[in-house]
Coordinates of C-alpha atoms in Angstrom, one line a residue:
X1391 CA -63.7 -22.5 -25.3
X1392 CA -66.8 -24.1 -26.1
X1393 CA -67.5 -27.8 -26.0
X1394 CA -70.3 -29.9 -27.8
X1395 CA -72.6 -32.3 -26.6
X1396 CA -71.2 -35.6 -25.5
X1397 CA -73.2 -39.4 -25.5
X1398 CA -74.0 -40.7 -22.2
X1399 CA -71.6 -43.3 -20.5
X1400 CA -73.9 -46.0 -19.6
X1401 CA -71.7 -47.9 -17.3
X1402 CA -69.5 -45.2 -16.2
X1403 CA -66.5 -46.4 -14.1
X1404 CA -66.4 -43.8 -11.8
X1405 CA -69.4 -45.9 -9.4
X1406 CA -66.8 -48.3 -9.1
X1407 CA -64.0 -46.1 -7.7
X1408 CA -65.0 -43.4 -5.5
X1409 CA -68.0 -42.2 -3.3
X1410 CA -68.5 -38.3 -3.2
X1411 CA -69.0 -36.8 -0.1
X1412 CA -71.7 -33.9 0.1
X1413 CA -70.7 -31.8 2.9
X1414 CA -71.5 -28.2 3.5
X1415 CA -69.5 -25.4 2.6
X1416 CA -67.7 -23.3 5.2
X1417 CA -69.7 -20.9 6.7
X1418 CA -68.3 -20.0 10.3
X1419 CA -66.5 -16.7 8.8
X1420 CA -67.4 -14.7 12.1
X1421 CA -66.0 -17.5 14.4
X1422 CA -62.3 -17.7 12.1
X1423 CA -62.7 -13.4 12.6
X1424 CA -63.4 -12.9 16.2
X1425 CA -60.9 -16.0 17.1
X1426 CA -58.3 -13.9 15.1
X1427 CA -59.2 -11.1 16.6
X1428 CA -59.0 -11.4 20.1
X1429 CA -60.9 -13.4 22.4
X1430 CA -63.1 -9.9 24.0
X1431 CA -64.2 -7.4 22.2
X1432 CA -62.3 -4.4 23.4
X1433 CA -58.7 -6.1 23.3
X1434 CA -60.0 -6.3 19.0
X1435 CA -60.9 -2.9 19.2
X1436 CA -57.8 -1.5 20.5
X1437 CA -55.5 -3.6 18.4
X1438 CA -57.3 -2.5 14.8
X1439 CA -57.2 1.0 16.2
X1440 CA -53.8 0.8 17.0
X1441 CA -52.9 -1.2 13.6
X1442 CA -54.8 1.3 11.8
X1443 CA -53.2 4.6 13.3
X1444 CA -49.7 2.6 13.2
X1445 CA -49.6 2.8 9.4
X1446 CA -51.8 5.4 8.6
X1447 CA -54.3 3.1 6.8
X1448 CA -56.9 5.3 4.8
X1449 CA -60.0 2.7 5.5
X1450 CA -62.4 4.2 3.3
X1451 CA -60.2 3.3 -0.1
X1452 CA -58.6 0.3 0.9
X1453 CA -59.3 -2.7 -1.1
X1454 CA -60.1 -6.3 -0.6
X1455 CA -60.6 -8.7 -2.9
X1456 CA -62.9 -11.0 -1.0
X1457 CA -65.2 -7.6 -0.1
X1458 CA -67.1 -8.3 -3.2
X1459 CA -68.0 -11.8 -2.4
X1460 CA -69.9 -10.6 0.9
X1461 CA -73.3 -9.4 1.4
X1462 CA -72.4 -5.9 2.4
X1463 CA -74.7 -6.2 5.2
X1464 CA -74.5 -9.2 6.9
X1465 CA -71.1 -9.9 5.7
X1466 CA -71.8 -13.5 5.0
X1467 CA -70.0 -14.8 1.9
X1468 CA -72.4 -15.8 -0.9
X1469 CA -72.6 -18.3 -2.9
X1470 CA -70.0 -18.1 -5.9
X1471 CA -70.4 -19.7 -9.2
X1472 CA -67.6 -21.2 -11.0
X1473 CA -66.5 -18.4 -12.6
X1474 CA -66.5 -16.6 -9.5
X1475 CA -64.2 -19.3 -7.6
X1476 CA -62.2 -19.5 -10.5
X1477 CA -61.5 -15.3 -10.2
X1478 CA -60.9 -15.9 -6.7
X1479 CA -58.5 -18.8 -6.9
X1480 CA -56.6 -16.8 -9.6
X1481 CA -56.6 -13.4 -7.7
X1482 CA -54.7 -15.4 -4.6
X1483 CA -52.3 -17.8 -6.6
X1484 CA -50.3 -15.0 -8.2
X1485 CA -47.6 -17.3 -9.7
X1486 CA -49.6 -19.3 -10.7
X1487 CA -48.4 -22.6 -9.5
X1488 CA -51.4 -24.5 -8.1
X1489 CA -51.1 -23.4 -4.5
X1490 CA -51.8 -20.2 -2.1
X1491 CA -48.7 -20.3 0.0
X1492 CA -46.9 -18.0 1.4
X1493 CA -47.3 -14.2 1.2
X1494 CA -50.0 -14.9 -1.3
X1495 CA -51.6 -17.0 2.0
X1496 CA -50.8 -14.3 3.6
X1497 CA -52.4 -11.8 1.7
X1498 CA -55.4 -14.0 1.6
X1499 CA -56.3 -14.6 5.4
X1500 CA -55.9 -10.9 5.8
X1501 CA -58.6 -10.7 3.1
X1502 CA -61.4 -12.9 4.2
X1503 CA -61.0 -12.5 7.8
X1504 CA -61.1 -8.1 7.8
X1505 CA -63.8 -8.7 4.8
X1506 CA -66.1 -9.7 7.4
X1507 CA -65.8 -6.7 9.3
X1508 CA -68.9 -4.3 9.1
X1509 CA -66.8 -1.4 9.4
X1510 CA -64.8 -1.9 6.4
X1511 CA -61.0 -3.0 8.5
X1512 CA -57.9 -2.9 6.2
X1513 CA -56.5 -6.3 5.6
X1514 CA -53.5 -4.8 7.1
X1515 CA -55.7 -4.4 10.5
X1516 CA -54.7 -7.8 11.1
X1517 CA -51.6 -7.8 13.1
X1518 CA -48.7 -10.3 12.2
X1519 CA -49.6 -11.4 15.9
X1520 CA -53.1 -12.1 14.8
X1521 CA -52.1 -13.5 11.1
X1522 CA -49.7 -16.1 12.7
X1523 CA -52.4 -17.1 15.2
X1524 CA -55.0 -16.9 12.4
X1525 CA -52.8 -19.4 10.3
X1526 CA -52.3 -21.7 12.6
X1527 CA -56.1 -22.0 13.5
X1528 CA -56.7 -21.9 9.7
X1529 CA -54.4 -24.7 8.5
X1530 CA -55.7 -26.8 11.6
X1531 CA -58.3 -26.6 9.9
X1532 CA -58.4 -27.0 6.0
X1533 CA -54.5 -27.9 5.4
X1534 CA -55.5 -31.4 4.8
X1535 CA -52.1 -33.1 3.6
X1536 CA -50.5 -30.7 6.4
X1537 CA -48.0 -29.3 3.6
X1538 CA -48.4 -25.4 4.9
X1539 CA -50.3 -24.2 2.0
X1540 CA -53.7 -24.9 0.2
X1541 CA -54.1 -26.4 -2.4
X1542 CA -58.0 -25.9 -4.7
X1543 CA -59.2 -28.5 -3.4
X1544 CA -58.7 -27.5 0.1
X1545 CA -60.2 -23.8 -0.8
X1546 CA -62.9 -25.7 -2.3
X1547 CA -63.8 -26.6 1.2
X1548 CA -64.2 -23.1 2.5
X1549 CA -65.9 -21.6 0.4
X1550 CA -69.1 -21.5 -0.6
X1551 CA -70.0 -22.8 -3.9
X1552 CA -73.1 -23.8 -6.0
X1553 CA -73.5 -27.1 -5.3
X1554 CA -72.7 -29.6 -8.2
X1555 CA -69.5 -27.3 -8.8
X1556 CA -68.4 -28.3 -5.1
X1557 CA -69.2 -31.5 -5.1
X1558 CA -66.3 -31.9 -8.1
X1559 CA -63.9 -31.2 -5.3
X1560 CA -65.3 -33.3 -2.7
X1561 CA -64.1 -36.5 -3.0
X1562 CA -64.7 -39.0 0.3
X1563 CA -62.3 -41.2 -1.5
X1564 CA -59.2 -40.9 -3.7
X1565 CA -58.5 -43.5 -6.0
X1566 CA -57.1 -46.8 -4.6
X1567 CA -54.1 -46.7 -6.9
X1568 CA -52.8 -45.4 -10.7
X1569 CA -54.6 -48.8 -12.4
X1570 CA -57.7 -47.6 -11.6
X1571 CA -56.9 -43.8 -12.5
X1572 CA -55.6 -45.5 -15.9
X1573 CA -58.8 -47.4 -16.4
X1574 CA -60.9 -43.9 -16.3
X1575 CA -58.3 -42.4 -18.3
X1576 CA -59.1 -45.2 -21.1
X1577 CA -62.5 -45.0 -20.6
X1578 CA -62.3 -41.0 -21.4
X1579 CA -59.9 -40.9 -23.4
X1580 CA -62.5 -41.8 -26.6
X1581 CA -60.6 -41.1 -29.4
X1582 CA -57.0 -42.7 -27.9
X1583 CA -55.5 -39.2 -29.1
X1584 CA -53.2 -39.3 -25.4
X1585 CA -55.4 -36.4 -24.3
X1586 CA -58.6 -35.3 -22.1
X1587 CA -60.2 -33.2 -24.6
X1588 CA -62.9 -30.8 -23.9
X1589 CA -65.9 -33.1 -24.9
X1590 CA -64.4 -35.9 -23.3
X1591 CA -63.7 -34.2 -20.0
X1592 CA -67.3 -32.6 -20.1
X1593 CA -68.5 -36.4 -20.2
X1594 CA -66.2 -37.3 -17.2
X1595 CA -67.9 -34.2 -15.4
X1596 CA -71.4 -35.3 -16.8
X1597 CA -70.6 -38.9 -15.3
X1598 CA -69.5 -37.6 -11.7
X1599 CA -72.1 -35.4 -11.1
X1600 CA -74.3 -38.1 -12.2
X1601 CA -72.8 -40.2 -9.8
X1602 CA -72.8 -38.1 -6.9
X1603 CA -76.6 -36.9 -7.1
X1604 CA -78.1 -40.1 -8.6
X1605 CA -79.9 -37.4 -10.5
X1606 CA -79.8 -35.7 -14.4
X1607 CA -80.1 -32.3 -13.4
X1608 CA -77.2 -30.1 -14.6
X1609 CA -77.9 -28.2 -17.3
X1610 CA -75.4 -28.2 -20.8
X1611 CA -74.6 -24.9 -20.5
X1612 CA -73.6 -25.3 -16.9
X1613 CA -71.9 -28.6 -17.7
X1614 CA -69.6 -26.4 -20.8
X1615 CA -69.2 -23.8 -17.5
X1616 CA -67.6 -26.1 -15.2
X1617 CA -65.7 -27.9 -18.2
X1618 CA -64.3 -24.4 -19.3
X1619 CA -63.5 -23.8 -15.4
X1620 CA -61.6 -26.7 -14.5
X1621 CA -59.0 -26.6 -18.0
X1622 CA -58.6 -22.8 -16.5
X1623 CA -58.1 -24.5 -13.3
X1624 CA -56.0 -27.8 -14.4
X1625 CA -55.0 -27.0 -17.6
X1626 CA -51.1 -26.3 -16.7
X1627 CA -49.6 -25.6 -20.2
X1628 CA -52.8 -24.0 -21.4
X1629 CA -53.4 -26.2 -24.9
X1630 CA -56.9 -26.7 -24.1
X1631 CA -56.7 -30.0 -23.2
X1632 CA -55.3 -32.4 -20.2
X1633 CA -52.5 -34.6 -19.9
X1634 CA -52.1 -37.3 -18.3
X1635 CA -50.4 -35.0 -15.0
X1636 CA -52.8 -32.6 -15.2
X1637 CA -55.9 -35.2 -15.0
X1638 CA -54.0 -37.0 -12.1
X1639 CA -54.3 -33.6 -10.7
X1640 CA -57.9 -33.7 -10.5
X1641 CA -58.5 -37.2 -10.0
X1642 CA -55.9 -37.9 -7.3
X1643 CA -54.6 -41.5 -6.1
X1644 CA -54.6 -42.1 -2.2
X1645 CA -51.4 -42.9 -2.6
X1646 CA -48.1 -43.3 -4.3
X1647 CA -47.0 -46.9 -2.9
X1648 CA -43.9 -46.1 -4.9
X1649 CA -42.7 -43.1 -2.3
X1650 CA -42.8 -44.8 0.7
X1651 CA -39.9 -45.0 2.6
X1652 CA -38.8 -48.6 2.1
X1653 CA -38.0 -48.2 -1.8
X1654 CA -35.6 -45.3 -0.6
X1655 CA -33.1 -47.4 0.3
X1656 CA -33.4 -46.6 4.2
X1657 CA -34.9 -50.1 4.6
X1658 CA -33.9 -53.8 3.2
X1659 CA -36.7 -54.9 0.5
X1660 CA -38.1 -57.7 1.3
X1661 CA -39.8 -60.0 0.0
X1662 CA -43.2 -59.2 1.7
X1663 CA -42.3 -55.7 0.8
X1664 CA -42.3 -56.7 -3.0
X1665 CA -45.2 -58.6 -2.6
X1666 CA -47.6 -56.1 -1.6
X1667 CA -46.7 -54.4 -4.4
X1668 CA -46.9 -56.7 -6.7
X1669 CA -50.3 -57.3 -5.5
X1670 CA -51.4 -53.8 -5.6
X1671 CA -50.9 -54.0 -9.2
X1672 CA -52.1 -57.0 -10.3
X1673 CA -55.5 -56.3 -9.7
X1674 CA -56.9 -59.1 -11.4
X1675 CA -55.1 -61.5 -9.6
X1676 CA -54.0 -64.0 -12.7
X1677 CA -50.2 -63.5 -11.5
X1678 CA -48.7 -61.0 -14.0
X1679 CA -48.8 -56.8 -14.6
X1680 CA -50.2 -55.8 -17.9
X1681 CA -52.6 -53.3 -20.1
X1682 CA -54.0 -50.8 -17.2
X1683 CA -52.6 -52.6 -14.0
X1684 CA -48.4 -52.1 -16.1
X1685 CA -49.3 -48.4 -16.8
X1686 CA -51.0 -47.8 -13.5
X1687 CA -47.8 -48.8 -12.1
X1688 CA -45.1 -46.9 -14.6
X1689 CA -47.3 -44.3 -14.0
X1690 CA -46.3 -43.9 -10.5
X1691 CA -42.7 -44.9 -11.6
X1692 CA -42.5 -41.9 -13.8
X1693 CA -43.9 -39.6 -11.8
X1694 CA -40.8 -40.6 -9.0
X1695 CA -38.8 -38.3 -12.2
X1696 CA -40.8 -36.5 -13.9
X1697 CA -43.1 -33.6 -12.3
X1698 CA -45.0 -33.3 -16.2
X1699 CA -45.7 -35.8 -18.5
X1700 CA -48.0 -37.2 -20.8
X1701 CA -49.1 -40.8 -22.9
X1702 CA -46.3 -40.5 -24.9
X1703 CA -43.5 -40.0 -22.1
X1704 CA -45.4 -42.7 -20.4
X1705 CA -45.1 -44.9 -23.4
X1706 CA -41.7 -43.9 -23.8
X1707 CA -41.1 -45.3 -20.4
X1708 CA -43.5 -48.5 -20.8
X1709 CA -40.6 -49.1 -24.0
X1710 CA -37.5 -48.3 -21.6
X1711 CA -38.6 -50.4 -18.9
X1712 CA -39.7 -53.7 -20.7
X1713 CA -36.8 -53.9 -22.9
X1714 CA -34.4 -53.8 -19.5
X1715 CA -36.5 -56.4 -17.9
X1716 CA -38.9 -58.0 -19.7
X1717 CA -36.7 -61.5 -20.6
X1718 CA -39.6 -63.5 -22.2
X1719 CA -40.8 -60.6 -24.2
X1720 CA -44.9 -60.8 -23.6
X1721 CA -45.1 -57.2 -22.6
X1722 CA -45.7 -58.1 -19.2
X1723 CA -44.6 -57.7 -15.7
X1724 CA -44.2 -60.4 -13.3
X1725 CA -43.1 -61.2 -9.9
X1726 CA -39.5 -61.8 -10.6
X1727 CA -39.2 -58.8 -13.2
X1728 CA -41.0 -56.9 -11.0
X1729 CA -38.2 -57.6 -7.8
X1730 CA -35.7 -56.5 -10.8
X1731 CA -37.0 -53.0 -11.2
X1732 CA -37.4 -52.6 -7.3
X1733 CA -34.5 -53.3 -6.3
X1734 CA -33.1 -51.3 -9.1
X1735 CA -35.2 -48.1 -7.6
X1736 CA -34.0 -48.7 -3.9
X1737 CA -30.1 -48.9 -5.2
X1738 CA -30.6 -45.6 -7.5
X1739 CA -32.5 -43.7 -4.2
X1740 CA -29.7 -44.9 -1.8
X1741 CA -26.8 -44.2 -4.0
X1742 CA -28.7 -40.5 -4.9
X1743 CA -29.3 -40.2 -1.1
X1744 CA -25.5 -40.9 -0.4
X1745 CA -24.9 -38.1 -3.3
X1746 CA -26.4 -35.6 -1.3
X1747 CA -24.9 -36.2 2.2
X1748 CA -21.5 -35.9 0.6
X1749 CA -22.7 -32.5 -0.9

């Protein structure tokens, strides 16, 4: 897919969300492989020879993905372009599902580790001994939101990337919360179609690189080579364009306030619980939910449901939702409307929670 030139955002609202950090790749490939190892060099010795006679390995023809990415005499990884992180990320998620978990995890920390021996190991060298001590070491490590897999953000951090492509991944900060997220998604979203389009996101990438180097340097056919990377990368149902799911994919919130605990119906709601809420929202402060801060907030809603969606499910919901609260019919939320659709989301949790014990 090819993309055209975009206009300039000249107040872009990204300098007023996030700061992006500029942190070095990963490059401590032989510590990860001797700590996998063994902690002495004869004790590695013995257990690849004994791993390789075990199973009979032909070394000389087995393959390894992540062999290619080394330099074949030092073993260091290079530096990959985004085409080349995009091959990699696809070689490792097999199903495709937005994580390497696993025996695709597996498969992949067998890989890099014995790809950075000089005497061409096997991946299956490495010993399930040495894989689950590898993992552990390894998740430690890059597993940020500790959920046993990783995530392309989180291989973003390990490997070693031209520069403006990784610093797309490296946020300091996620967003504070879905009314900012739907502020950059109006801002983007130029021609209201409900969609990130190529252009559009090209200027989003444009404005965060910007951001992040203070500096006009990226060239337009690099910008059309990172556009064309992350719709391969966040593009789920492959129309070329994103949704609003698969942007929130790449511009993550810190937070849903929604999931926490207390609107699970474990907890009472109280009334400073609602509060907080309601002032998470109402960014602006003049005492009532609407444009950005309402779908910032049936944003999260929906998502409590619905895994994919897009402007018109959220609109769908925006409709749903007002007509079953919204008494004085100004299209906004307010405090008391607000406790209404709260306390309607802790009784539905609790009674679905009840459901499920039962079962």
């Amino acid at each position: 897919m090819r993309v055209s030139t975009p206009t300039h955002h000249r107040n872009s609202p990204l300098s007023h969300s996030r700061s992006i950090s500029r942190c070095p790749p990963f490059d401590n490939t032989k510590k990860l492989y001797k700590m996998s190892f063994s902690s002495d060099a004869s004790s590695a010795s013995a257990a690849v020879e004994a791993a390789a006679a075990q199973k009979k390995l032909n070394l000389e023809k087995a393959t390894n993905f992540m062999k290619q990415y080394r330099d074949p005499h030092s073993r260091e990884l290079k530096k990959l372009s985004a085409n080349q992180f995009m091959d990699v990320w696809s070689h490792y998620d097999k199903d495709g599902n937005g994580y390497i978990e696993g025996t695709e995890l597996d498969g992949f920390l067998r890989e890099f580790v014995s790809s950075a021996n000089t005497a061409d190991v096997s991946p299956e060298a490495v010993s399930d001994a040495m894989l689950v001590e590898l993992k552990q070491c390894f998740m430690e490590a890059y597993d940020d939101n500790q959920d046993g897999k990783i995530d392309i953000r989180e291989l973003a951090q390990l490997l070693p990337m031209e520069e403006n492509f990784l610093l797309l991944f490296r946020f300091d900060n996620p967003l504070d919360s879905s009314v900012e997220f739907m502020k950059i998604w109006r801002e983007y979203d130029t021609d209201g179609s409900g969609y990130i389009e190529a252009d559009e996101l090209k200027n989003f990438l444009r404005d965060l690189l910007k951001e992040a180097k203070k500096i006009n340097d990226v060239s337009e056919d690099k910008l059309i080579e990172y556009t064309d990377t992350m719709l391969q990368v966040f593009d789920s149902n492959k129309d070329g364009k994103l949704q609003l799911s698969e942007m929130a994919k790449l511009l993550p919130v810190k937070e849903n306030f929604l999931c926490r605990q207390v609107f699970k119906g474990a907890t009472k709601l109280t009334k400073d619980d609602i509060e907080r809420v309601f002032s998470l929202y109402d960014r602006d402060n003049n005492g009532t939910i609407e444009n950005e801060e309402l779908r910032g907030f049936l944003k999260d809603l929906l998502e409590l449901v619905k895994k994919d969606y897009d402007a018109d499910d959220l609109q769908d919901f925006e409709e749903t939702i007002l007509r079953g609260v919204d008494y004085n019919d100004d299209g906004k939320i307010n405090r008391k409307e607000l406790t209404m659709i709260l306390l309607a989301l802790a009784k539905h949790n609790q009674e679905d929670d009840s459901a499920a014990k039962k079962e």
